[in-house]
Coordinates of C-alpha atoms in Angstrom, one line a residue:
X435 CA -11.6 17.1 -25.9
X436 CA -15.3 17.3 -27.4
X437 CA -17.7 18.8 -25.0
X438 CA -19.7 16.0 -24.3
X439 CA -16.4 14.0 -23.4
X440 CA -15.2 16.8 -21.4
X441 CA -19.1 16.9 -19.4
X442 CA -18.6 13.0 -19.0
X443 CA -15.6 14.1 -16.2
X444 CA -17.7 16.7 -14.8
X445 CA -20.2 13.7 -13.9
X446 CA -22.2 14.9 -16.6
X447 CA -23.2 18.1 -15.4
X448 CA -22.2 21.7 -15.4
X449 CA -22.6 25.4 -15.6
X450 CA -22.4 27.3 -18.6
X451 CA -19.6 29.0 -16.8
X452 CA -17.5 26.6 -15.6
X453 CA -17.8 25.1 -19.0
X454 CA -16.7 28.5 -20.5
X455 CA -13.8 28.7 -18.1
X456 CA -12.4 25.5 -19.7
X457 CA -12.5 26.9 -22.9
X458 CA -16.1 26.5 -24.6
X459 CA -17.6 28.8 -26.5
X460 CA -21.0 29.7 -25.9
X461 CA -21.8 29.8 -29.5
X462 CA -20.5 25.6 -29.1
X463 CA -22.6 25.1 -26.3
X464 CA -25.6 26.4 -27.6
X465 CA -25.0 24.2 -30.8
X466 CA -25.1 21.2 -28.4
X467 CA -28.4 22.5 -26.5
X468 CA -30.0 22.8 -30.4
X469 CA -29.0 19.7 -31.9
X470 CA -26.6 17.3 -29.4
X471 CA -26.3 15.6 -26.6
X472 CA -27.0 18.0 -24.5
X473 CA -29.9 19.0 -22.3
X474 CA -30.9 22.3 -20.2
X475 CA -31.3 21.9 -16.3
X476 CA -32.1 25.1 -15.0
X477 CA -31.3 28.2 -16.7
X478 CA -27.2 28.6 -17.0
X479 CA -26.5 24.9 -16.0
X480 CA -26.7 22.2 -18.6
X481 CA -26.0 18.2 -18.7
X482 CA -26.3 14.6 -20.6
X483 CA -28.9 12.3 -19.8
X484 CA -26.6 10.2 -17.9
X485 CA -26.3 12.6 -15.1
X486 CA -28.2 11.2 -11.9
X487 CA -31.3 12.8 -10.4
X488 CA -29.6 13.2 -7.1
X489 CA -26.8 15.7 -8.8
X490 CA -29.6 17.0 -10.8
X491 CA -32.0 17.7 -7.8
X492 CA -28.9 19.2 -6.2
X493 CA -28.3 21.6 -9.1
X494 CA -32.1 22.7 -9.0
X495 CA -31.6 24.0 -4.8
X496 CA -28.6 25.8 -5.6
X497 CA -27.1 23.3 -3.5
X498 CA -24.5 20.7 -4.3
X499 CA -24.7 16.8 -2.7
X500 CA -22.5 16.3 0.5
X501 CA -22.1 13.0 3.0
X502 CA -24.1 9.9 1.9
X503 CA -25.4 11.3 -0.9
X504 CA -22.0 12.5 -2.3
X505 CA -20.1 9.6 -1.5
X506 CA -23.1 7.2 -3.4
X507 CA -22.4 9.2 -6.5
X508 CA -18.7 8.5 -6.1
X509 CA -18.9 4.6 -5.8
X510 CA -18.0 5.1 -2.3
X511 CA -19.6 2.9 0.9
X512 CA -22.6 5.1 2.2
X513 CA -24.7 2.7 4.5
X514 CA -28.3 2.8 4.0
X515 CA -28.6 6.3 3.9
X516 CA -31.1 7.2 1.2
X517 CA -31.7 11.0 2.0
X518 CA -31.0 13.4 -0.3
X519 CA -27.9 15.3 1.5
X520 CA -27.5 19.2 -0.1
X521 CA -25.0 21.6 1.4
X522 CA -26.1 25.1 0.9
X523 CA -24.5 28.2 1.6
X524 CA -25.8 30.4 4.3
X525 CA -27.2 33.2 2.1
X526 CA -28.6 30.5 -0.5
X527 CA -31.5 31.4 -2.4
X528 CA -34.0 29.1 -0.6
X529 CA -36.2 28.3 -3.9
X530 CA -35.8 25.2 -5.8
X531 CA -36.6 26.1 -9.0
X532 CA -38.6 24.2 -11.8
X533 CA -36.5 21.8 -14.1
X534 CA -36.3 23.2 -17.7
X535 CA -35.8 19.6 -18.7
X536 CA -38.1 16.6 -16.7
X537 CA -36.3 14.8 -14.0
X538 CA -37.0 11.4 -15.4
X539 CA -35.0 12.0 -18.4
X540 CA -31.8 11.6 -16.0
X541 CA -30.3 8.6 -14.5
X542 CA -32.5 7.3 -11.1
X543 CA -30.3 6.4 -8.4
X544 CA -29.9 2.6 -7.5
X545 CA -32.0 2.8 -4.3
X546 CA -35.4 5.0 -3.9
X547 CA -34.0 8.1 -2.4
X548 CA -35.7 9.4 0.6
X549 CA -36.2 13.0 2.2
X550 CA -34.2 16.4 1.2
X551 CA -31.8 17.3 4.3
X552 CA -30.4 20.7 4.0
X553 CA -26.8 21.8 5.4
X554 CA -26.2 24.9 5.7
X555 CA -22.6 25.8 5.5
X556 CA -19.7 27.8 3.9
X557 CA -18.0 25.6 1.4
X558 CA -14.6 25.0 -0.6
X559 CA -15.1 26.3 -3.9
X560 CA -14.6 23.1 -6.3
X561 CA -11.6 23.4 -8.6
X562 CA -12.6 24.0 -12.3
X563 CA -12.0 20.7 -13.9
X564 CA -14.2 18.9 -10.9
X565 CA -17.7 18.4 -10.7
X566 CA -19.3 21.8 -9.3
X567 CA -22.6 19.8 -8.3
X568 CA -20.8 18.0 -5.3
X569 CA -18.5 18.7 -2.4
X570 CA -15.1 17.3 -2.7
X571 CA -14.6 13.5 -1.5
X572 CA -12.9 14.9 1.9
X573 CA -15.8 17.0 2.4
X574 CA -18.4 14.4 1.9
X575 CA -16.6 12.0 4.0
X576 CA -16.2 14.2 7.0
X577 CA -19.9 15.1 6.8
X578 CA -20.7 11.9 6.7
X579 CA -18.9 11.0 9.6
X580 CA -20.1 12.9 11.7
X581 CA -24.0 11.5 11.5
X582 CA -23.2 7.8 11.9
X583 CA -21.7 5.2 13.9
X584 CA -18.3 3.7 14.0
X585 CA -18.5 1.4 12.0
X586 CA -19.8 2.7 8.6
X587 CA -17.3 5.8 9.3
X588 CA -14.9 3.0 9.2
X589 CA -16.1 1.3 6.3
X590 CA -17.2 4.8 3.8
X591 CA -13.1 6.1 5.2
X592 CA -11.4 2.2 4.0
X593 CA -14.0 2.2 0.7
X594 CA -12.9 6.2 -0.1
X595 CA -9.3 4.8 -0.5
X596 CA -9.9 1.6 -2.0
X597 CA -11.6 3.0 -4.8
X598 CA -9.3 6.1 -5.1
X599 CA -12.0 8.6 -4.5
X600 CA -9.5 9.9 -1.7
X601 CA -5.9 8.9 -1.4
X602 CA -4.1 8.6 1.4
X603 CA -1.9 11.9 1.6
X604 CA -5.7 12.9 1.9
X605 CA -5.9 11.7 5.2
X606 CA -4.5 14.2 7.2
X607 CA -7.1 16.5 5.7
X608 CA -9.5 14.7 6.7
X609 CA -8.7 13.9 10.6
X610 CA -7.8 17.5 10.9
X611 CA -11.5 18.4 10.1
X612 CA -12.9 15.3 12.4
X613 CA -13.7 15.2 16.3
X614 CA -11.2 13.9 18.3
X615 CA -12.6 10.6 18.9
X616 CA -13.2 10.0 15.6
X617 CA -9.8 10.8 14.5
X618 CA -8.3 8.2 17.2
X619 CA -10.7 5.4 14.8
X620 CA -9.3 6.6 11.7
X621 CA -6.0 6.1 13.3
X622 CA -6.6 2.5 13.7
X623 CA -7.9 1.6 10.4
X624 CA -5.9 -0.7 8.4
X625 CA -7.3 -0.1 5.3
X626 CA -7.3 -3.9 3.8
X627 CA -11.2 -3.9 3.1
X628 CA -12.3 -4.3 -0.6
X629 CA -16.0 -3.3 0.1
X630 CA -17.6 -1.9 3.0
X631 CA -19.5 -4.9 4.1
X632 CA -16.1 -6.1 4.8
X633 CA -15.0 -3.4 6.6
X634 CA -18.9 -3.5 8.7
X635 CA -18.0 -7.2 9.5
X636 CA -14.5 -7.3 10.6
X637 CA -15.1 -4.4 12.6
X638 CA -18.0 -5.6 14.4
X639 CA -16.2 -9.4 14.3
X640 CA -13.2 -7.4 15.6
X641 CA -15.2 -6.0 18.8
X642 CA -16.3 -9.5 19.9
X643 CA -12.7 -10.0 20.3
X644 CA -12.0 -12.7 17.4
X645 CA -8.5 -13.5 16.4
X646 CA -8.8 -12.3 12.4
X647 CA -6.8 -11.7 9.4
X648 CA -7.8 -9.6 6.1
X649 CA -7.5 -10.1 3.0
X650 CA -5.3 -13.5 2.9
X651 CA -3.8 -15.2 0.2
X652 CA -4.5 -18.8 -0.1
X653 CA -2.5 -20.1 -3.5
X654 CA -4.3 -18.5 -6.2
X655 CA -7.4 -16.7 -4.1
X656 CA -7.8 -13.9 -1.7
X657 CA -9.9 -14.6 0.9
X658 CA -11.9 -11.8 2.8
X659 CA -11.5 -12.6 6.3
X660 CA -9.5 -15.9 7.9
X661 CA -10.5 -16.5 12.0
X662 CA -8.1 -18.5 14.3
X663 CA -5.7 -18.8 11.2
X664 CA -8.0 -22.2 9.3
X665 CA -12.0 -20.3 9.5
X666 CA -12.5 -18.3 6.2
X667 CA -15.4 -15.9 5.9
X668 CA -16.7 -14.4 2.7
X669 CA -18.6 -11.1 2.0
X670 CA -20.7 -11.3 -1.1
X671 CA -21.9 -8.0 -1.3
X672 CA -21.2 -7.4 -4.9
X673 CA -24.7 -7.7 -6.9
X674 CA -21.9 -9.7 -9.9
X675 CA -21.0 -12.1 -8.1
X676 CA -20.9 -15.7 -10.2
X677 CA -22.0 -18.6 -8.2
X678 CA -20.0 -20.7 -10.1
X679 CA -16.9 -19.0 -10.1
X680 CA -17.8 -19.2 -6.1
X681 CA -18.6 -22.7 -6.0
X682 CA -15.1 -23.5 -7.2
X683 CA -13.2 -21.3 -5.1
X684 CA -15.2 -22.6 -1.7
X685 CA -14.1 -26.0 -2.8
X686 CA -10.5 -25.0 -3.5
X687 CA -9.8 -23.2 0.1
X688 CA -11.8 -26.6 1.5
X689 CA -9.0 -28.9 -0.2
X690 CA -6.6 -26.2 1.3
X691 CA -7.8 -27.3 4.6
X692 CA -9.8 -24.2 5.4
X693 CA -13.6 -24.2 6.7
X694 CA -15.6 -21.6 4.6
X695 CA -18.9 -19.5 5.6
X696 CA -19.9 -17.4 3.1
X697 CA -22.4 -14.1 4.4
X698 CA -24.2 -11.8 2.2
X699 CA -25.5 -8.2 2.7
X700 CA -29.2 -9.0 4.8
X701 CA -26.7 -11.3 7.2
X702 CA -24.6 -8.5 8.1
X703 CA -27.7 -5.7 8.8
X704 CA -30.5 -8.3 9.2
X705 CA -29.3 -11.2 10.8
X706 CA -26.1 -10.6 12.7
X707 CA -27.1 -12.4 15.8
X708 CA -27.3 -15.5 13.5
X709 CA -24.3 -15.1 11.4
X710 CA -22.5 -14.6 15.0
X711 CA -23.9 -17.7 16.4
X712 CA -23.1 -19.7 12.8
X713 CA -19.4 -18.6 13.9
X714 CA -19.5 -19.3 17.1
X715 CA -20.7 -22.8 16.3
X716 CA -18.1 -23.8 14.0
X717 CA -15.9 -22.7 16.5
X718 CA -16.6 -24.5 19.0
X719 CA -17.0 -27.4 17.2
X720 CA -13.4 -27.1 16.5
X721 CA -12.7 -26.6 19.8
X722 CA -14.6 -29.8 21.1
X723 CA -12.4 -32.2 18.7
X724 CA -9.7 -30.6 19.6
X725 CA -10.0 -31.5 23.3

């Protein structure tokens, strides 16, 4: 494997050492630095432009990016946290140091990032062929559990697993390093979600003591949610959704017999009292023909 290829499953960014422990020669990695892809960091770490800032920022602290902000750079559910997470070890030089190379040069993270919150803590050394510039996926999960509520733990635990950042056999891992109560939630997830709106909703729809279903398939669609058996709900929290495509599967589950609400991401955090009572009505006006 070129070097570049072989920095592209380091998330673009490593030491010179750990890249010399996988068998590059220096004398290949300067040749890179001169005339390639790649770029310096800070002196003895180097990278591709398509490393993020966050790792890069990270890298510059002598730190490495735990909870929100190493599940973000996973593809894993991390709520709205937007601070800038670094676990450093207790002796850590406390100095960021100057970038050799401009930050701008990297990739920006999707969201403005906010404040630098430092950890201090002894941590796992990461194996050789995994990124070095964040904690493991166990790690960052359990740190991030620990700061927020139920219901995103729920959701950034189901999202880990559905995009394979963490597998199962994982799992005990990771409820061996939790608080009790919190390993009594993880007990109880049943890991259906596809996205961690999902997860957010049914959780919270869950706790008003609804009568749901996950991830349900209807002839040739799978619906996110189904209440009282004929009441589907939707989550469009993916940014790709087509409208079209969506169009025609509403109107498919409605010749199905099914009633269909459809909730984006600003329902769920910014107008759940609404989205509730949208529910609730449909509900009940189900409930009044029925009588």
């Amino acid at each position: 494997m070129d070097l570049a290829a072989r920095l592209a499953t380091l998330g673009h960014l490593a030491s010179r050492r750990q890249l010399v422990d996988l068998g590059y020669g220096r004398a290949a990695i300067d040749s890179a630095l001169s005339g390639g892809p790649l770029v310096p960091v800070r002196p003895g770490w180097v990278a591709t432009p398509a490393a993020t800032q966050l790792a890069v920022i990270a890298v510059l602290h002598g730190a490495r990016l735990t909870g929100a902000s190493a599940l973000g750079a996973l593809g894993v559910w991390n709520g709205a946290d937007r601070d800038i997470h670094l676990q450093l070890p207790p002796n850590a030089h406390r100095v960021e140091q100057r970038p050799l190379t401009p930050i701008a040069v990297f990739r920006p993270p999707r969201f403005a990032p906010g404040r630098i919150v430092k950890h201090w803590s002894e941590a796992r050394p990461s194996p050789t062929r995994a990124p070095a510039w964040t904690v493991g996926t166990v790690d960052a999960v359990s740190a991030f559990c620990r700061r927020h509520p139920d219901e995103h733990v729920v959701a950034a635990i189901e999202s880990a697993v559905h995009t394979r950042a963490m597998s199962r056999r994982d799992l005990p891992m990771l409820v061996g390093a939790l608080p009790r109560r919190l390993r009594r939630l993880v007990s109880r997830i049943p890991f259906s979600a596809e996205s961690g709106l999902e997860s957010v909703a049914r959780f919270r729809l869950e706790a008003l003591g609804l009568s749901l279903v996950a991830q349900v398939a209807i002839g040739p669609d799978r619906v996110d949610l189904v209440i009282d058996g004929w009441l589907v709900i939707e989550l469009d929290g993916d940014e790709w959704h087509d409208p079209v495509k969506d169009r025609a599967r509403t109107n498919r589950l409605i010749r199905a017999g099914y009633a269909v609400l459809r909730f984006g991401y600003a329902d769920v955090f910014g107008g759940w009292d609404d989205l509730v009572a949208t529910i609730y009505a449909l509900l009940g006006d189900a409930a009044r023909t029925a009588r």
